[in-house]
XYZ file of C-alpha atoms in Angstrom:
651
model
C 21.301 -0.074 6.848
C 24.167 -1.249 4.667
C 26.348 -1.347 7.788
C 23.713 -3.439 9.602
C 23.592 -5.913 6.724
C 27.388 -6.097 6.475
C 27.763 -6.513 10.238
C 25.241 -9.361 10.389
C 26.943 -11.187 7.497
C 30.465 -10.605 8.894
C 29.518 -12.038 12.288
C 28.366 -15.310 10.747
C 24.640 -14.672 10.987
C 24.105 -15.437 7.300
C 25.688 -18.886 7.644
C 23.666 -19.633 10.791
C 20.467 -18.511 9.076
C 20.941 -20.396 5.822
C 22.706 -23.530 7.054
C 21.072 -23.646 10.477
C 22.629 -24.468 13.838
C 21.962 -26.898 16.644
C 21.292 -26.263 20.330
C 25.027 -26.413 21.095
C 26.090 -23.580 18.779
C 27.352 -25.792 15.931
C 26.590 -24.655 12.385
C 25.405 -27.578 10.289
C 27.473 -28.626 7.299
C 30.862 -27.286 8.478
C 33.582 -27.522 11.116
C 32.890 -25.514 14.259
C 34.834 -23.825 17.053
C 34.499 -24.946 20.648
C 32.250 -22.790 22.868
C 33.546 -22.489 26.442
C 31.397 -24.362 28.936
C 29.166 -26.052 26.354
C 29.396 -29.787 25.781
C 28.916 -31.140 22.264
C 30.165 -27.855 20.773
C 33.035 -27.538 18.306
C 32.023 -30.635 16.315
C 32.845 -31.428 12.704
C 29.405 -31.597 11.094
C 30.481 -31.446 7.457
C 28.327 -34.457 6.565
C 25.328 -33.336 8.607
C 23.658 -30.497 6.676
C 20.099 -30.436 8.050
C 18.620 -29.152 11.314
C 16.284 -31.614 13.038
C 14.063 -30.755 16.047
C 13.408 -33.524 18.549
C 9.920 -32.147 19.284
C 8.928 -29.828 16.389
C 5.376 -29.369 17.688
C 6.469 -27.972 21.072
C 5.970 -24.282 20.264
C 6.606 -21.418 22.693
C 3.713 -19.034 21.982
C 5.202 -16.248 24.108
C 8.571 -16.083 22.353
C 7.200 -17.533 19.071
C 9.877 -20.191 18.634
C 10.186 -23.981 18.669
C 10.974 -25.064 22.231
C 12.961 -28.167 21.414
C 16.517 -29.498 21.194
C 17.909 -29.007 17.691
C 20.474 -31.368 16.146
C 22.337 -31.556 12.859
C 21.468 -34.701 10.872
C 22.442 -36.214 7.533
C 18.885 -36.678 6.266
C 15.335 -35.857 7.319
C 12.995 -38.780 8.090
C 10.886 -39.205 4.961
C 8.356 -41.450 6.676
C 6.778 -41.585 10.100
C 8.844 -43.342 12.791
C 6.618 -44.826 15.484
C 9.145 -46.210 17.990
C 12.769 -46.132 19.133
C 13.341 -49.257 17.086
C 12.239 -47.444 13.945
C 14.554 -44.528 14.837
C 17.430 -46.981 15.321
C 16.680 -48.710 12.033
C 16.526 -45.318 10.248
C 19.982 -44.409 11.663
C 21.500 -47.740 10.608
C 19.932 -47.614 7.126
C 20.440 -43.939 6.219
C 23.360 -43.062 8.480
C 21.322 -40.192 9.980
C 21.308 -40.204 13.778
C 18.198 -38.489 15.133
C 19.189 -38.772 18.809
C 21.685 -36.569 20.655
C 25.353 -36.763 19.708
C 26.477 -38.659 22.832
C 24.256 -41.640 22.030
C 25.312 -44.257 19.514
C 22.599 -45.865 17.318
C 23.152 -49.202 19.049
C 22.183 -47.589 22.407
C 18.853 -46.133 21.278
C 16.771 -49.008 22.634
C 18.900 -49.864 25.683
C 20.135 -46.589 27.195
C 17.669 -45.073 29.754
C 18.693 -41.576 28.603
C 17.081 -42.190 25.228
C 13.725 -40.886 26.513
C 15.253 -37.392 26.825
C 17.951 -37.485 24.151
C 15.878 -39.007 21.338
C 12.998 -37.402 19.464
C 9.477 -37.634 20.768
C 7.723 -40.395 18.857
C 5.920 -40.901 16.675
C 8.376 -38.811 14.644
C 6.344 -37.085 11.892
C 7.299 -37.348 8.252
C 9.419 -34.312 7.347
C 11.212 -32.703 4.426
C 13.958 -30.047 4.257
C 12.870 -26.453 3.673
C 14.443 -25.237 0.404
C 17.496 -22.988 0.925
C 17.202 -23.090 4.745
C 18.127 -26.735 5.533
C 15.523 -27.271 8.274
C 13.545 -30.482 8.600
C 9.887 -29.399 8.710
C 6.926 -31.762 9.257
C 5.026 -32.439 6.040
C 1.755 -32.496 7.973
C 1.514 -29.080 9.625
C -1.369 -30.051 11.898
C 0.897 -29.652 14.952
C 1.008 -25.911 14.234
C -2.786 -25.556 14.452
C -2.710 -24.410 18.074
C -0.086 -21.825 17.220
C -2.239 -20.487 14.379
C -5.320 -20.388 16.596
C -3.425 -18.517 19.316
C -2.384 -15.850 16.817
C -5.993 -15.289 15.718
C -7.200 -13.976 19.056
C -10.458 -12.525 17.725
C -11.894 -16.008 17.158
C -12.907 -17.550 20.473
C -14.518 -20.641 18.977
C -11.999 -22.874 17.230
C -14.780 -24.573 15.251
C -15.574 -21.208 13.622
C -11.892 -20.792 12.722
C -11.780 -24.254 11.177
C -14.913 -23.597 9.143
C -13.541 -20.265 7.905
C -10.211 -21.799 6.893
C -11.953 -24.704 5.179
C -14.101 -22.196 3.299
C -11.008 -20.430 2.005
C -9.295 -23.687 1.004
C -12.417 -25.006 -0.737
C -12.933 -21.768 -2.680
C -9.279 -21.042 -3.525
C -9.825 -21.441 -7.291
C -12.778 -19.037 -7.205
C -10.774 -16.572 -5.083
C -7.881 -16.600 -7.560
C -10.264 -16.171 -10.487
C -12.024 -13.220 -8.831
C -8.687 -11.565 -7.999
C -7.710 -11.902 -11.666
C -11.103 -10.425 -12.603
C -10.451 -7.357 -10.426
C -7.074 -6.872 -12.137
C -8.684 -7.073 -15.591
C -11.482 -4.683 -14.600
C -8.946 -2.158 -13.278
C -6.978 -2.230 -16.535
C -10.195 -1.911 -18.574
C -11.235 1.093 -16.497
C -7.849 2.738 -17.117
C -8.309 2.233 -20.879
C -11.848 3.629 -20.676
C -10.579 6.673 -18.789
C -8.121 7.369 -21.609
C -10.736 7.499 -24.363
C -14.074 8.539 -22.871
C -12.949 10.943 -20.167
C -15.548 13.537 -21.248
C -18.445 11.305 -20.251
C -16.589 9.180 -17.719
C -17.796 11.190 -14.725
C -21.424 10.739 -15.653
C -20.967 7.086 -16.627
C -19.251 6.293 -13.334
C -21.934 8.085 -11.356
C -24.766 6.272 -13.142
C -23.035 2.873 -12.969
C -22.284 3.207 -9.265
C -25.885 4.206 -8.547
C -27.234 1.310 -10.607
C -24.628 -1.088 -9.200
C -25.378 -0.093 -5.609
C -29.125 -0.425 -6.125
C -28.752 -3.683 -8.065
C -26.296 -5.206 -5.597
C -28.505 -4.291 -2.651
C -31.542 -5.752 -4.389
C -29.696 -8.998 -5.214
C -28.530 -9.380 -1.616
C -32.037 -8.901 -0.227
C -33.411 -11.292 -2.882
C -30.861 -13.992 -1.976
C -31.586 -13.504 1.722
C -35.341 -13.766 1.206
C -34.936 -16.816 -1.027
C -32.749 -18.669 1.468
C -34.939 -17.599 4.377
C -38.022 -19.069 2.672
C -36.248 -22.293 1.656
C -34.623 -22.788 5.082
C -35.785 -26.003 6.710
C -35.952 -27.199 10.285
C -32.863 -29.405 9.918
C -30.666 -26.698 8.456
C -26.892 -27.134 8.919
C -24.802 -24.711 10.933
C -22.938 -23.630 7.790
C -26.215 -22.701 6.072
C -27.275 -20.690 9.148
C -23.946 -18.834 9.143
C -24.348 -18.009 5.456
C -27.912 -16.762 6.021
C -26.741 -14.495 8.833
C -23.868 -13.233 6.676
C -26.305 -12.432 3.860
C -28.445 -10.387 6.241
C -25.415 -8.411 7.451
C -24.244 -7.808 3.872
C -27.712 -6.683 2.776
C -28.054 -4.202 5.650
C -24.541 -2.825 5.060
C -25.216 -2.499 1.311
C -28.465 -0.643 2.009
C -26.773 1.862 4.317
C -23.930 2.316 1.821
C -26.370 2.877 -1.063
C -28.319 5.528 0.850
C -25.121 7.398 1.783
C -23.830 7.169 -1.805
C -27.075 8.551 -3.239
C -27.004 11.491 -0.799
C -23.388 12.330 -1.693
C -24.100 12.195 -5.427
C -27.188 14.380 -4.929
C -25.213 17.001 -3.006
C -22.261 17.101 -5.429
C -24.185 16.883 -8.693
C -23.673 20.615 -9.454
C -19.909 20.334 -9.124
C -19.411 17.140 -11.115
C -18.977 19.098 -14.356
C -15.955 20.958 -12.938
C -13.792 17.835 -13.164
C -14.622 16.852 -16.733
C -11.936 19.054 -18.328
C -9.190 17.887 -15.973
C -10.222 14.286 -16.555
C -10.141 14.846 -20.294
C -6.653 16.375 -20.173
C -5.516 13.570 -17.873
C -6.838 11.079 -20.412
C -4.802 12.799 -23.140
C -1.751 12.570 -20.871
C -2.168 8.790 -20.715
C -2.523 8.670 -24.499
C 0.794 10.502 -24.936
C 2.464 8.757 -21.951
C 1.136 5.162 -21.998
C 3.929 3.917 -19.714
C 2.266 5.754 -16.822
C -0.185 2.854 -16.561
C 2.659 0.500 -15.621
C 4.084 2.669 -12.843
C 2.277 0.711 -10.078
C 3.895 -2.499 -11.332
C 7.441 -1.072 -11.219
C 6.837 0.487 -7.800
C 5.338 -2.724 -6.446
C 8.258 -4.741 -7.833
C 10.835 -2.429 -6.222
C 8.937 -2.528 -2.921
C 8.825 -6.341 -3.002
C 12.590 -6.488 -3.657
C 13.292 -4.081 -0.793
C 10.918 -5.836 1.622
C 12.584 -9.173 0.792
C 15.982 -7.640 1.524
C 14.656 -6.095 4.743
C 13.174 -9.371 6.030
C 16.368 -11.233 5.148
C 18.531 -8.785 7.095
C 16.045 -8.921 9.986
C 16.453 -12.707 10.056
C 20.227 -12.192 9.990
C 19.907 -9.933 13.031
C 17.937 -12.639 14.816
C 20.962 -14.961 14.663
C 23.652 -12.314 15.172
C 25.739 -12.099 18.309
C 28.067 -14.091 20.514
C 27.222 -17.602 21.776
C 25.911 -17.431 25.347
C 24.753 -20.406 27.508
C 21.128 -20.168 28.596
C 19.422 -21.564 31.700
C 18.946 -24.993 30.109
C 22.619 -25.372 29.182
C 22.131 -24.732 25.481
C 23.542 -21.950 23.303
C 21.801 -18.723 22.284
C 23.295 -15.937 20.192
C 22.869 -12.528 21.789
C 24.261 -9.081 21.065
C 25.583 -6.958 23.911
C 25.790 -3.189 24.248
C 24.320 -0.656 21.827
C 24.449 -3.120 18.929
C 21.416 -4.972 20.275
C 19.276 -1.945 19.329
C 20.262 -2.081 15.658
C 16.959 -3.664 14.722
C 15.153 -0.492 15.883
C 17.060 1.513 13.282
C 16.301 -1.264 10.815
C 12.569 -0.723 11.447
C 12.985 3.034 10.898
C 14.735 2.224 7.637
C 11.787 0.102 6.560
C 9.410 3.054 6.928
C 11.765 5.640 5.447
C 12.855 3.683 2.365
C 9.313 2.479 1.655
C 8.159 6.106 1.713
C 11.210 7.023 -0.390
C 10.247 4.496 -3.089
C 6.662 5.790 -3.167
C 7.976 9.374 -3.321
C 10.208 8.421 -6.269
C 7.086 7.247 -8.080
C 5.364 10.556 -7.329
C 8.371 12.537 -8.551
C 8.606 10.407 -11.704
C 4.928 10.885 -12.534
C 5.114 14.603 -11.715
C 8.162 15.095 -13.938
C 6.554 13.313 -16.885
C 3.235 15.199 -16.574
C 5.031 18.549 -16.142
C 7.020 17.834 -19.308
C 3.764 17.134 -21.139
C 1.973 20.222 -19.807
C 4.726 22.741 -20.498
C 5.518 21.471 -24.001
C 3.496 23.635 -26.376
C 3.878 21.336 -29.359
C 3.037 17.861 -28.126
C 4.759 16.298 -31.109
C 8.015 17.695 -29.713
C 7.720 15.636 -26.525
C 10.749 13.484 -25.653
C 10.606 9.931 -26.947
C 10.231 8.564 -23.410
C 9.188 11.302 -20.961
C 8.993 8.708 -18.182
C 12.645 7.687 -18.596
C 13.659 11.341 -18.922
C 11.855 12.046 -15.655
C 13.613 9.108 -13.980
C 16.959 10.403 -15.254
C 16.299 13.885 -13.780
C 15.221 12.298 -10.520
C 18.402 10.230 -10.187
C 20.726 13.036 -11.273
C 19.247 16.002 -9.413
C 16.330 15.300 -7.069
C 17.153 12.278 -4.880
C 17.854 14.595 -1.946
C 14.477 16.260 -2.373
C 12.713 12.900 -2.341
C 14.757 11.694 0.648
C 13.906 14.787 2.672
C 10.202 14.615 1.844
C 9.975 10.914 2.745
C 11.928 11.523 5.963
C 9.385 14.129 7.076
C 6.609 11.559 6.601
C 8.675 9.039 8.579
C 9.027 11.482 11.478
C 5.234 11.599 11.709
C 4.627 7.888 11.131
C 6.941 6.647 13.879
C 5.265 8.490 16.806
C 1.844 7.429 15.508
C 2.933 3.783 15.340
C 4.436 3.998 18.838
C 1.191 5.432 20.202
C -0.798 2.724 18.426
C 1.471 0.071 19.955
C 1.047 1.596 23.431
C -2.715 1.738 22.939
C -2.755 -1.940 21.931
C -0.605 -3.015 24.884
C -2.671 -1.039 27.392
C -6.016 -2.105 25.979
C -8.388 -2.695 28.871
C -5.927 -1.364 31.465
C -5.943 2.399 30.959
C -8.759 4.667 32.127
C -11.233 6.345 29.804
C -9.390 9.688 29.828
C -6.041 8.163 28.856
C -7.722 6.085 26.147
C -9.422 9.175 24.732
C -6.166 11.171 24.742
C -4.270 8.368 23.006
C -6.904 8.076 20.285
C -6.968 11.862 19.835
C -3.168 11.971 19.431
C -3.237 9.084 16.968
C -5.988 10.809 14.968
C -4.137 14.144 14.916
C -0.902 12.488 13.766
C -2.828 10.632 11.063
C -4.368 13.887 9.794
C -0.954 15.590 9.879
C 0.544 12.695 7.923
C -2.141 12.941 5.216
C -1.694 16.724 4.933
C 2.090 16.409 4.690
C 1.757 13.643 2.095
C -0.450 15.874 -0.058
C 1.909 18.839 0.402
C 4.914 16.657 -0.429
C 3.311 15.512 -3.659
C 2.719 19.118 -4.720
C 6.247 20.017 -3.615
C 7.594 17.336 -5.960
C 5.550 18.879 -8.763
C 6.997 22.330 -7.977
C 10.473 20.782 -7.981
C 9.801 19.211 -11.381
C 8.723 22.630 -12.727
C 11.339 24.945 -11.192
C 14.136 22.525 -10.170
C 14.233 24.095 -6.703
C 15.078 22.304 -3.461
C 12.483 20.665 -1.264
C 11.869 23.498 1.204
C 11.543 26.136 -1.520
C 9.255 23.891 -3.563
C 7.109 23.081 -0.532
C 6.758 26.799 0.244
C 5.817 27.639 -3.354
C 3.319 24.777 -3.530
C 1.796 25.776 -0.193
C 1.340 29.376 -1.351
C -0.335 28.213 -4.571
C -2.648 25.853 -2.686
C -3.612 28.535 -0.153
C -4.344 31.042 -2.932
C -6.634 28.472 -4.540
C -8.042 26.792 -1.450
C -11.622 26.849 -2.748
C -10.549 25.450 -6.086
C -8.581 22.691 -4.393
C -11.640 21.841 -2.304
C -14.021 21.932 -5.265
C -12.065 20.444 -8.180
C -9.690 18.113 -6.353
C -12.293 16.711 -3.994
C -14.786 16.007 -6.755
C -12.038 14.395 -8.841
C -10.972 12.173 -5.973
C -14.614 11.308 -5.348
C -15.069 10.265 -8.957
C -12.009 8.021 -8.772
C -13.332 6.618 -5.518
C -16.525 5.763 -7.397
C -14.345 3.889 -9.891
C -12.815 1.867 -7.055
C -16.280 1.203 -5.651
C -17.454 0.069 -9.083
C -14.610 -2.470 -9.375
C -15.131 -3.740 -5.823
C -18.916 -4.016 -6.311
C -18.524 -5.814 -9.635
C -15.989 -8.271 -8.211
C -18.028 -8.770 -5.039
C -21.241 -9.351 -6.982
C -19.505 -11.918 -9.189
C -18.136 -13.543 -6.028
C -21.580 -13.733 -4.444
C -23.066 -15.361 -7.537
C -20.226 -17.916 -7.782
C -19.884 -18.697 -4.070
C -23.653 -18.972 -3.673
C -23.463 -22.399 -5.324
C -21.326 -23.625 -2.395
C -23.525 -22.240 0.374
C -24.490 -25.683 1.716
C -20.958 -26.875 2.478
C -18.718 -23.776 2.528
C -18.701 -20.569 4.556
C -17.901 -17.877 1.986
C -17.754 -14.890 4.364
C -13.956 -14.868 4.562
C -13.371 -15.656 0.829
C -15.646 -12.761 -0.153
C -13.857 -10.367 2.233
C -10.468 -11.438 0.838
C -11.646 -10.904 -2.745
C -13.138 -7.463 -2.029
C -10.009 -6.294 -0.188
C -7.780 -7.457 -3.024
C -10.053 -5.805 -5.604
C -9.909 -2.497 -3.704
C -6.110 -2.636 -3.418
C -5.712 -3.369 -7.131
C -8.136 -0.603 -8.118
C -6.398 1.799 -5.740
C -2.969 1.036 -7.240
C -4.202 1.803 -10.752
C -6.472 4.766 -10.066
C -4.031 6.414 -7.652
C -1.809 7.094 -10.675
C -4.711 8.802 -12.409
C -5.447 10.761 -9.241
C -1.800 11.797 -9.096
C -1.909 12.988 -12.722
C -5.014 15.101 -12.016
C -3.317 16.698 -8.982
C -0.170 17.508 -10.972
C -2.234 18.980 -13.813
C -4.124 21.174 -11.375
C -0.926 22.608 -9.876
C 0.548 23.155 -13.348
C -2.648 24.948 -14.347
C -2.513 27.107 -11.213
C 1.117 28.097 -11.827
C 0.391 28.675 -15.507
C -2.419 31.119 -14.767
C -0.432 32.829 -12.029
C 2.585 33.718 -14.153
C 0.938 33.969 -17.602
C -1.949 36.109 -18.756
C -2.300 35.153 -22.418
C -0.592 38.292 -23.712
C 2.235 38.092 -26.291
C 5.310 36.685 -24.617
C 3.215 35.352 -21.726
C 1.025 32.845 -23.502
C -0.692 30.074 -21.617
C 0.610 26.504 -21.781
C -2.711 24.902 -20.937
C -4.678 22.665 -23.253
C -7.563 24.126 -25.289
C -10.012 21.900 -23.449
C -8.801 23.355 -20.168
C -9.231 26.872 -21.554
C -12.827 26.058 -22.495
C -13.355 24.659 -19.016
C -12.043 27.871 -17.473
C -14.247 30.046 -19.655
C -17.299 27.985 -18.779
C -16.359 28.200 -15.113
C -16.105 31.981 -15.335
C -19.506 32.224 -16.964
C -21.108 29.993 -14.349
C -19.308 31.968 -11.640
C -20.718 35.243 -12.917
C -24.226 33.810 -13.249
C -24.069 32.348 -9.772
C -22.562 35.592 -8.480
C -25.573 37.541 -9.694
C -27.685 35.142 -7.708
C -25.568 35.779 -4.628
C -24.848 32.102 -4.091
C -21.719 30.539 -2.694
C -21.008 28.951 -6.059
C -20.093 32.350 -7.446
C -17.286 32.731 -4.964
C -15.924 29.250 -5.559
C -13.604 29.998 -8.476
C -11.563 32.948 -7.346
C -9.429 34.308 -10.210
C -5.725 33.663 -9.766
C -4.629 36.636 -11.908
C -5.912 39.932 -10.572
C -8.186 41.808 -12.943
C -8.013 45.183 -11.153
C -5.423 46.524 -13.589
C -7.449 45.349 -16.616
C -9.802 48.291 -17.068
C -12.189 49.013 -19.852
C -10.706 51.143 -22.671
C -12.978 54.152 -22.059
C -12.412 54.057 -18.316
C -8.687 53.747 -18.835
C -8.481 56.707 -21.208
C -10.857 58.775 -19.103
C -8.745 58.450 -15.974
C -5.364 58.905 -17.680
C -3.799 62.127 -16.462
C -0.886 61.812 -18.852
C -3.156 62.549 -21.825
C -4.105 65.911 -20.343
C -0.577 67.039 -21.111
C 0.628 67.585 -24.627
C 2.972 64.637 -24.533
C 1.747 62.844 -27.624
C 4.046 59.863 -27.198
C 2.844 59.260 -23.650
C -0.792 59.472 -24.686
C -0.231 57.161 -27.645
C 1.596 54.644 -25.461
C -1.129 54.604 -22.798
C -3.812 54.302 -25.439
C -2.066 51.269 -26.909
C -1.616 49.812 -23.432
C -5.297 50.259 -22.548
C -6.391 48.760 -25.839
C -4.227 45.676 -25.322
C -5.423 45.403 -21.741
C -9.051 45.589 -22.788
C -8.588 42.917 -25.441
C -6.531 40.616 -23.225
C -9.079 40.868 -20.422
C -11.290 38.659 -22.563
C -8.629 35.942 -22.398
C -7.638 36.038 -18.744
C -8.070 32.647 -17.114
C -9.537 32.491 -13.610
């Protein structure tokens, strides 16, 4: 990708992109080289620094470009020019000729070629785009058709205009609600840190109350507007009433499903309390974890800006070639014209790489916390120490893991593109097969993402390479499949409830605020925008907490696999986690006596077959039947230690 960027800059694409060029291959603001077979090329345009389009509203929807002659001018017209006389006066006053180069300003009103070589009038008021030296119309109404063509799902342009006007009218409310979702997410993270013991129950109760309350408010608003609706009701009010009905029905269905899920999982909610509590203590000791989404988002924005810039460079890279109309286009020949495909692959790979670096950083910091017995001996900045280990030792691991995800993403995106292009043309069988392949690749991608995250944790613990870490993590997860299903799923569900709580709170506030504008604004689209933004913000924050819980679970699994609590093999886990394990064992035994499936849910990771009772051990010891006193004494001591340590073995 560095080669692609360097190649595009070396071939002059950066100058053409930033300074702009006219239809004859001349770069504005500099001296140019003559292009064979093209008139008006090779001009000295040092004093003409801006690109001006003769017909800026003539847009080619197929190729998504302005289908107009482009010229280099000294200044953009700052006011509307309604005739050729105004264009001539503008050229004489400002020294900026808006007609083609072969026409002199004195010929604008007399030469018959002026109809083709001068701009289409009235010439709209325009201003240069910062940093890109293009004259763009101040009034963008001429781009309305282009915008409507892009939004193909809206067949009625009046609906589109009403939706856009609703967004523009409510922009202050939208910004305020987006800020509210950010504040609520940060408050929830602080709450998680300090009340993790009761957080699960609080979230469950709040979501139930919020779902019931939100559904009731929606039905109340619908009934109120339905009763107050008059015979001469406006179309906007009818649209809002219909939207309220749809929202109320959707909220009712969602509330019923949520209540059923909570009812089914109520017995397993307690299993996540200990992990949530330990995760809360992790955030207390590592407060910088809260800001990881900001750093990751910032790095992604920087990379995406770089990627788009290079993509624009590639769009103007190549050799000047005359087109059918006699103007110049820049095209690449040979294999180089496929460079942008590799550039797209790089977008996916490096984006996944940046996200994987965040996972490795979080995993390294949490592993450092877990396997430090005395928490006061933690490094001053475990996050920075984790970043240092990542940069020095584990970049290859992260690159390989992100590349595996890329190998799955690309075929899925290709299949999705094919499915979109063939929509309505393929038969039912082909459509079904395409959707099945896309679904399978999506499931494979999610499984590999989860395995990669645990592989990064194993790498942070053992400092092994990616393949070895992935194998170790896979073995641990398979050995504890029921635990992963029970603890991890419930934990993720609780965090999902947190996201739902933030979205419901923001959406409810949006409904109450936007309801005051129901007579003159359609607030369907503003409310959707606010809810989507609230979910994304909540996901960014709570995904870090979810990641911490997953890392803690794998650390706990490895801890119990290789340690048994005996001298020299003490556990690293927190006391709260030990209490959780003991309670789980008791509930497992009680449920096991009842023969239920709950008793088989927490399968011990350390085998207890060798931990026999003292009497049984001594009774079956054949060594003591001999007169070897030392052997008998040694086995007796062993059995005694085994019997005592069996009380401390963690499942």
